[in-house]
GROMACS .gro file of C-alpha atoms in nm:
model
  260
    1MET     CA    1   3.858  -0.669  -0.128
    2GLU     CA    2   3.625  -0.405  -0.021
    3VAL     CA    3   3.272  -0.503  -0.022
    4LYS     CA    4   3.056  -0.292  -0.251
    5ARG     CA    5   2.798  -0.108  -0.051
    6ILE     CA    6   2.501   0.051  -0.224
    7LYS     CA    7   2.504   0.433  -0.157
    8VAL     CA    8   2.145   0.556  -0.075
    9LEU     CA    9   2.083   0.915  -0.036
   10VAL     CA   10   1.734   0.991   0.158
   11ALA     CA   11   1.578   1.328   0.107
   12ASP     CA   12   1.265   1.449   0.303
   13ARG     CA   13   1.156   1.760   0.485
   14ASP     CA   14   1.099   1.564   0.796
   15SER     CA   15   1.447   1.497   0.948
   16ASN     CA   16   1.271   1.200   1.157
   17VAL     CA   17   1.191   1.011   0.819
   18VAL     CA   18   1.560   1.047   0.711
   19ARG     CA   19   1.705   0.935   1.035
   20GLU     CA   20   1.460   0.633   1.055
   21CYS     CA   21   1.559   0.541   0.689
   22LYS     CA   22   1.937   0.565   0.803
   23THR     CA   23   1.881   0.374   1.118
   24ASN     CA   24   1.686   0.084   0.947
   25LEU     CA   25   1.879   0.069   0.620
   26GLU     CA   26   2.221   0.066   0.726
   27PRO     CA   27   2.205  -0.273   0.895
   28TYR     CA   28   2.134  -0.431   0.561
   29GLY     CA   29   2.456  -0.310   0.423
   30PHE     CA   30   2.363   0.011   0.259
   31GLU     CA   31   2.568   0.352   0.303
   32VAL     CA   32   2.286   0.609   0.378
   33ILE     CA   33   2.349   0.966   0.327
   34GLU     CA   34   2.117   1.244   0.471
   35GLY     CA   35   2.004   1.445   0.152
   36LYS     CA   36   1.937   1.827   0.153
   37GLU     CA   37   1.571   1.893   0.245
   38ASP     CA   38   1.599   2.201  -0.003
   39ALA     CA   39   1.472   2.116  -0.357
   40HIS     CA   40   1.675   2.385  -0.488
   41GLN     CA   41   1.998   2.255  -0.302
   42LEU     CA   42   1.938   1.890  -0.375
   43PRO     CA   43   2.023   1.842  -0.727
   44GLY     CA   44   2.373   1.970  -0.653
   45GLN     CA   45   2.453   1.745  -0.361
   46ILE     CA   46   2.333   1.432  -0.581
   47ARG     CA   47   2.583   1.556  -0.851
   48LEU     CA   48   2.855   1.575  -0.580
   49GLU     CA   49   2.766   1.273  -0.377
   50LEU     CA   50   2.686   1.039  -0.682
   51PRO     CA   51   2.462   0.805  -0.502
   52ASP     CA   52   2.332   0.472  -0.650
   53VAL     CA   53   1.989   0.522  -0.509
   54VAL     CA   54   1.768   0.846  -0.404
   55LEU     CA   55   1.488   0.809  -0.187
   56LEU     CA   56   1.294   1.130  -0.266
   57SER     CA   57   1.009   1.261  -0.083
   58VAL     CA   58   0.700   1.381  -0.287
   59ILE     CA   59   0.721   1.740  -0.117
   60LEU     CA   60   1.046   1.904  -0.020
   61GLN     CA   61   1.144   2.258   0.116
   62GLY     CA   62   1.059   2.503  -0.181
   63SER     CA   63   0.929   2.263  -0.434
   64ASP     CA   64   0.891   1.900  -0.510
   65ALA     CA   65   1.050   1.558  -0.639
   66LEU     CA   66   0.945   1.636  -0.982
   67GLU     CA   67   1.127   1.966  -1.007
   68VAL     CA   68   1.445   1.784  -0.871
   69MET     CA   69   1.423   1.502  -1.117
   70ASP     CA   70   1.393   1.791  -1.397
   71LYS     CA   71   1.682   1.958  -1.310
   72LEU     CA   72   1.885   1.643  -1.297
   73GLN     CA   73   1.772   1.569  -1.647
   74LEU     CA   74   1.887   1.910  -1.768
   75ASN     CA   75   2.214   1.865  -1.594
   76PRO     CA   76   2.253   1.525  -1.490
   77PRO     CA   77   2.527   1.379  -1.283
   78GLY     CA   78   2.823   1.137  -1.427
   79LYS     CA   79   2.613   0.839  -1.293
   80ARG     CA   80   2.247   0.851  -1.302
   81PRO     CA   81   2.071   0.711  -0.975
   82LEU     CA   82   1.781   0.528  -0.935
   83PHE     CA   83   1.499   0.732  -0.787
   84LEU     CA   84   1.232   0.593  -0.558
   85ILE     CA   85   0.981   0.825  -0.417
   86LEU     CA   86   0.855   0.829  -0.064
   87SER     CA   87   0.480   0.909  -0.068
   88PRO     CA   88   0.250   0.964   0.234
   89TYR     CA   89  -0.041   0.884  -0.005
   90ASP     CA   90  -0.140   0.704  -0.290
   91SER     CA   91  -0.136   0.941  -0.552
   92GLY     CA   92  -0.157   0.785  -0.902
   93PHE     CA   93  -0.114   1.110  -1.101
   94PHE     CA   94   0.219   1.202  -0.915
   95ALA     CA   95   0.331   0.836  -0.967
   96ARG     CA   96   0.294   0.842  -1.344
   97GLU     CA   97   0.467   1.176  -1.363
   98ALA     CA   98   0.756   1.057  -1.160
   99VAL     CA   99   0.790   0.726  -1.361
  100GLU     CA  100   0.774   0.932  -1.688
  101LYS     CA  101   1.054   1.140  -1.537
  102GLY     CA  102   1.274   0.825  -1.476
  103ALA     CA  103   1.155   0.705  -1.102
  104CYS     CA  104   1.147   0.333  -1.061
  105GLY     CA  105   0.864   0.323  -0.826
  106TRP     CA  106   0.758   0.444  -0.467
  107PHE     CA  107   0.712   0.344  -0.109
  108GLU     CA  108   0.400   0.462   0.094
  109PHE     CA  109   0.413   0.531   0.460
  110PRO     CA  110   0.450   0.334   0.689
  111LEU     CA  111   0.761   0.222   0.537
  112ASP     CA  112   0.823  -0.146   0.543
  113PHE     CA  113   1.234  -0.138   0.561
  114GLU     CA  114   1.282  -0.519   0.499
  115MET     CA  115   1.090  -0.492   0.186
  116MET     CA  116   1.261  -0.175   0.071
  117ALA     CA  117   1.608  -0.304   0.140
  118TYR     CA  118   1.510  -0.619  -0.093
  119ARG     CA  119   1.361  -0.385  -0.341
  120ILE     CA  120   1.661  -0.168  -0.358
  121LYS     CA  121   1.917  -0.433  -0.397
  122GLN     CA  122   1.684  -0.606  -0.680
  123LEU     CA  123   1.677  -0.276  -0.880
  124TYR     CA  124   2.039  -0.207  -0.825
  125GLU     CA  125   2.146  -0.556  -0.947
  126ARG     CA  126   1.901  -0.530  -1.238
  127THR     CA  127   2.035  -0.200  -1.347
  128PHE     CA  128   2.404  -0.223  -1.256
  129GLY     CA  129   2.481  -0.591  -1.223
  130PRO     CA  130   2.518  -0.829  -0.933
  131LEU     CA  131   2.710  -0.752  -0.610
  132ASP     CA  132   2.817  -0.897  -0.277
  133LEU     CA  133   2.618  -0.696  -0.051
  134HIS     CA  134   2.645  -0.780   0.322
  135VAL     CA  135   2.317  -0.802   0.471
  136VAL     CA  136   2.231  -0.880   0.843
  137GLN     CA  137   2.010  -1.142   0.736
  138PRO     CA  138   2.111  -1.509   0.831
  139GLU     CA  139   1.859  -1.697   0.611
  140THR     CA  140   1.561  -1.620   0.369
  141THR     CA  141   1.263  -1.560   0.612
  142ARG     CA  142   0.891  -1.627   0.538
  143GLU     CA  143   0.817  -1.251   0.456
  144MET     CA  144   1.119  -1.221   0.214
  145TYR     CA  145   0.998  -1.546   0.035
  146VAL     CA  146   0.642  -1.411  -0.011
  147THR     CA  147   0.793  -1.059  -0.092
  148ASP     CA  148   0.992  -1.245  -0.368
  149VAL     CA  149   0.724  -1.439  -0.487
  150LEU     CA  150   0.468  -1.137  -0.541
  151LEU     CA  151   0.754  -0.916  -0.704
  152SER     CA  152   0.849  -1.189  -0.948
  153MET     CA  153   0.469  -1.233  -1.021
  154GLY     CA  154   0.459  -0.859  -1.116
  155VAL     CA  155   0.262  -0.722  -0.798
  156PRO     CA  156   0.383  -0.345  -0.808
  157ALA     CA  157   0.561  -0.313  -0.479
  158GLN     CA  158   0.457   0.053  -0.463
  159ASN     CA  159   0.105  -0.037  -0.483
  160LYS     CA  160  -0.075  -0.039  -0.135
  161GLY     CA  161  -0.230  -0.359  -0.221
  162PHE     CA  162   0.119  -0.538  -0.237
  163GLY     CA  163   0.158  -0.488   0.131
  164CYS     CA  164  -0.189  -0.593   0.208
  165LEU     CA  165  -0.152  -0.908  -0.014
  166ARG     CA  166   0.179  -0.977   0.160
  167VAL     CA  167   0.051  -0.992   0.510
  168GLY     CA  168  -0.282  -1.151   0.416
  169ILE     CA  169  -0.102  -1.440   0.277
  170GLU     CA  170   0.136  -1.467   0.577
  171MET     CA  171  -0.168  -1.473   0.790
  172ALA     CA  172  -0.307  -1.746   0.565
  173ILE     CA  173   0.000  -1.945   0.586
  174ASP     CA  174  -0.004  -1.936   0.979
  175ASP     CA  175  -0.370  -2.018   0.996
  176PRO     CA  176  -0.564  -2.145   0.704
  177LYS     CA  177  -0.892  -2.099   0.889
  178VAL     CA  178  -0.884  -1.739   0.869
  179MET     CA  179  -0.967  -1.761   0.489
  180ASP     CA  180  -1.325  -1.875   0.610
  181GLN     CA  181  -1.366  -1.523   0.767
  182VAL     CA  182  -1.224  -1.292   0.512
  183THR     CA  183  -1.432  -1.007   0.565
  184THR     CA  184  -1.489  -1.028   0.935
  185GLU     CA  185  -1.127  -1.145   1.038
  186LEU     CA  186  -0.872  -1.103   0.769
  187TYR     CA  187  -0.935  -0.777   0.622
  188PRO     CA  188  -0.978  -0.623   0.974
  189ALA     CA  189  -0.667  -0.772   1.084
  190ILE     CA  190  -0.472  -0.653   0.777
  191GLY     CA  191  -0.637  -0.281   0.824
  192ARG     CA  192  -0.512  -0.282   1.202
  193TYR     CA  193  -0.159  -0.385   1.067
  194PHE     CA  194  -0.165  -0.078   0.808
  195GLY     CA  195  -0.397   0.167   0.997
  196SER     CA  196  -0.669   0.132   0.741
  197THR     CA  197  -1.039   0.014   0.716
  198PRO     CA  198  -1.129  -0.334   0.599
  199ALA     CA  199  -1.301  -0.155   0.287
  200GLN     CA  200  -0.959   0.021   0.198
  201VAL     CA  201  -0.791  -0.323   0.238
  202GLU     CA  202  -1.033  -0.512   0.010
  203LYS     CA  203  -1.010  -0.217  -0.248
  204ALA     CA  204  -0.617  -0.226  -0.236
  205ILE     CA  205  -0.589  -0.600  -0.282
  206ARG     CA  206  -0.831  -0.590  -0.569
  207HIS     CA  207  -0.661  -0.333  -0.732
  208ALA     CA  208  -0.340  -0.512  -0.681
  209ILE     CA  209  -0.469  -0.828  -0.836
  210ASP     CA  210  -0.635  -0.638  -1.131
  211THR     CA  211  -0.300  -0.504  -1.207
  212VAL     CA  212  -0.095  -0.825  -1.173
  213TRP     CA  213  -0.368  -0.991  -1.394
  214ASP     CA  214  -0.332  -0.735  -1.656
  215ILE     CA  215   0.045  -0.702  -1.711
  216GLY     CA  216   0.220  -0.935  -1.460
  217ASN     CA  217   0.429  -1.213  -1.518
  218ALA     CA  218   0.221  -1.482  -1.728
  219LYS     CA  219   0.455  -1.769  -1.645
  220MET     CA  220   0.445  -1.712  -1.269
  221LEU     CA  221   0.062  -1.659  -1.286
  222ALA     CA  222   0.039  -1.991  -1.478
  223LYS     CA  223   0.270  -2.176  -1.221
  224TYR     CA  224   0.057  -2.063  -0.923
  225PHE     CA  225  -0.291  -2.086  -1.078
  226ASN     CA  226  -0.241  -2.412  -1.312
  227TYR     CA  227  -0.334  -2.206  -1.648
  228SER     CA  228  -0.347  -2.446  -1.966
  229SER     CA  229  -0.524  -2.435  -2.299
  230LYS     CA  230  -0.787  -2.640  -2.136
  231ASN     CA  231  -0.810  -2.431  -1.810
  232PRO     CA  232  -0.803  -2.037  -1.966
  233ARG     CA  233  -0.697  -1.746  -1.756
  234ARG     CA  234  -0.943  -1.656  -1.531
  235ARG     CA  235  -0.903  -1.366  -1.239
  236PRO     CA  236  -0.959  -1.506  -0.917
  237VAL     CA  237  -1.143  -1.310  -0.638
  238ASN     CA  238  -0.944  -1.156  -0.344
  239SER     CA  239  -0.991  -1.443  -0.115
  240GLU     CA  240  -0.921  -1.717  -0.379
  241PHE     CA  241  -0.600  -1.547  -0.477
  242ILE     CA  242  -0.493  -1.533  -0.123
  243ALA     CA  243  -0.567  -1.895  -0.060
  244VAL     CA  244  -0.408  -2.025  -0.367
  245MET     CA  245  -0.085  -1.825  -0.289
  246ALA     CA  246  -0.076  -1.932   0.082
  247THR     CA  247  -0.115  -2.298   0.010
  248ARG     CA  248   0.137  -2.306  -0.278
  249ILE     CA  249   0.386  -2.089  -0.088
  250ARG     CA  250   0.333  -2.283   0.234
  251MET     CA  251   0.431  -2.627   0.042
  252GLU     CA  252   0.737  -2.443  -0.134
  253MET     CA  253   0.850  -2.328   0.201
  254LYS     CA  254   0.846  -2.648   0.357
  255ARG     CA  255   1.010  -2.801   0.060
  256LYS     CA  256   1.290  -2.553   0.057
  257LYS     CA  257   1.321  -2.532   0.429
  258VAL     CA  258   1.255  -2.164   0.443
  259GLY     CA  259   1.270  -1.992   0.797
  260SER     CA  260   0.972  -1.827   0.962
   0.00000   0.00000   0.00000
């Protein structure tokens, strides 16, 4: 029996971005199609190719992602794909507009392809049902495990703070002492990883925690932060959140024998 492959169409004005997505996503078992960079031609290609997922650049030749989604709403394909936006910047207004038109979220540059592949598969199975997707990944890695916990907790994957939290938690798992120097060591190290300043890292993490605290998975938050009627829900500061998550995930990984 032929294994089902998730068909992903990538549309971006920059052909290098399209090739990079194709090169990095195909090893995870996806069938990647190079989409038209022209916003006026792209809807027709989507109706013809019927991809499962469309990775859509904010700006395309002649227009933008919102217009493409508008045209597909007026004349939808036989199977409506899942839309995910490729965004070179954090635009809350554009994100809200895209989600209102049916987008599932967005990915910011630089693109994290391991997280992207995991997120696409998760969204596909949530929408269309489980499948046996061949992934070149012999075992669950630490990065995948931390990603899974954060997604299950409700931290928005498209939020810049998601990546900062993931990297910060991994660093704290490797070296708990880094939590003694959060502002002088941890934030600068995360900033170097993403090409951001320590102040931007702190703000992104704080925003991500605020979001998950307001609308996240209450059961997961209770599990990791020991909430009860005697211990009411209190938002931890950035360093407390990272330290608690790193400690608990480190223990879970040892118990479940998760790889590095």
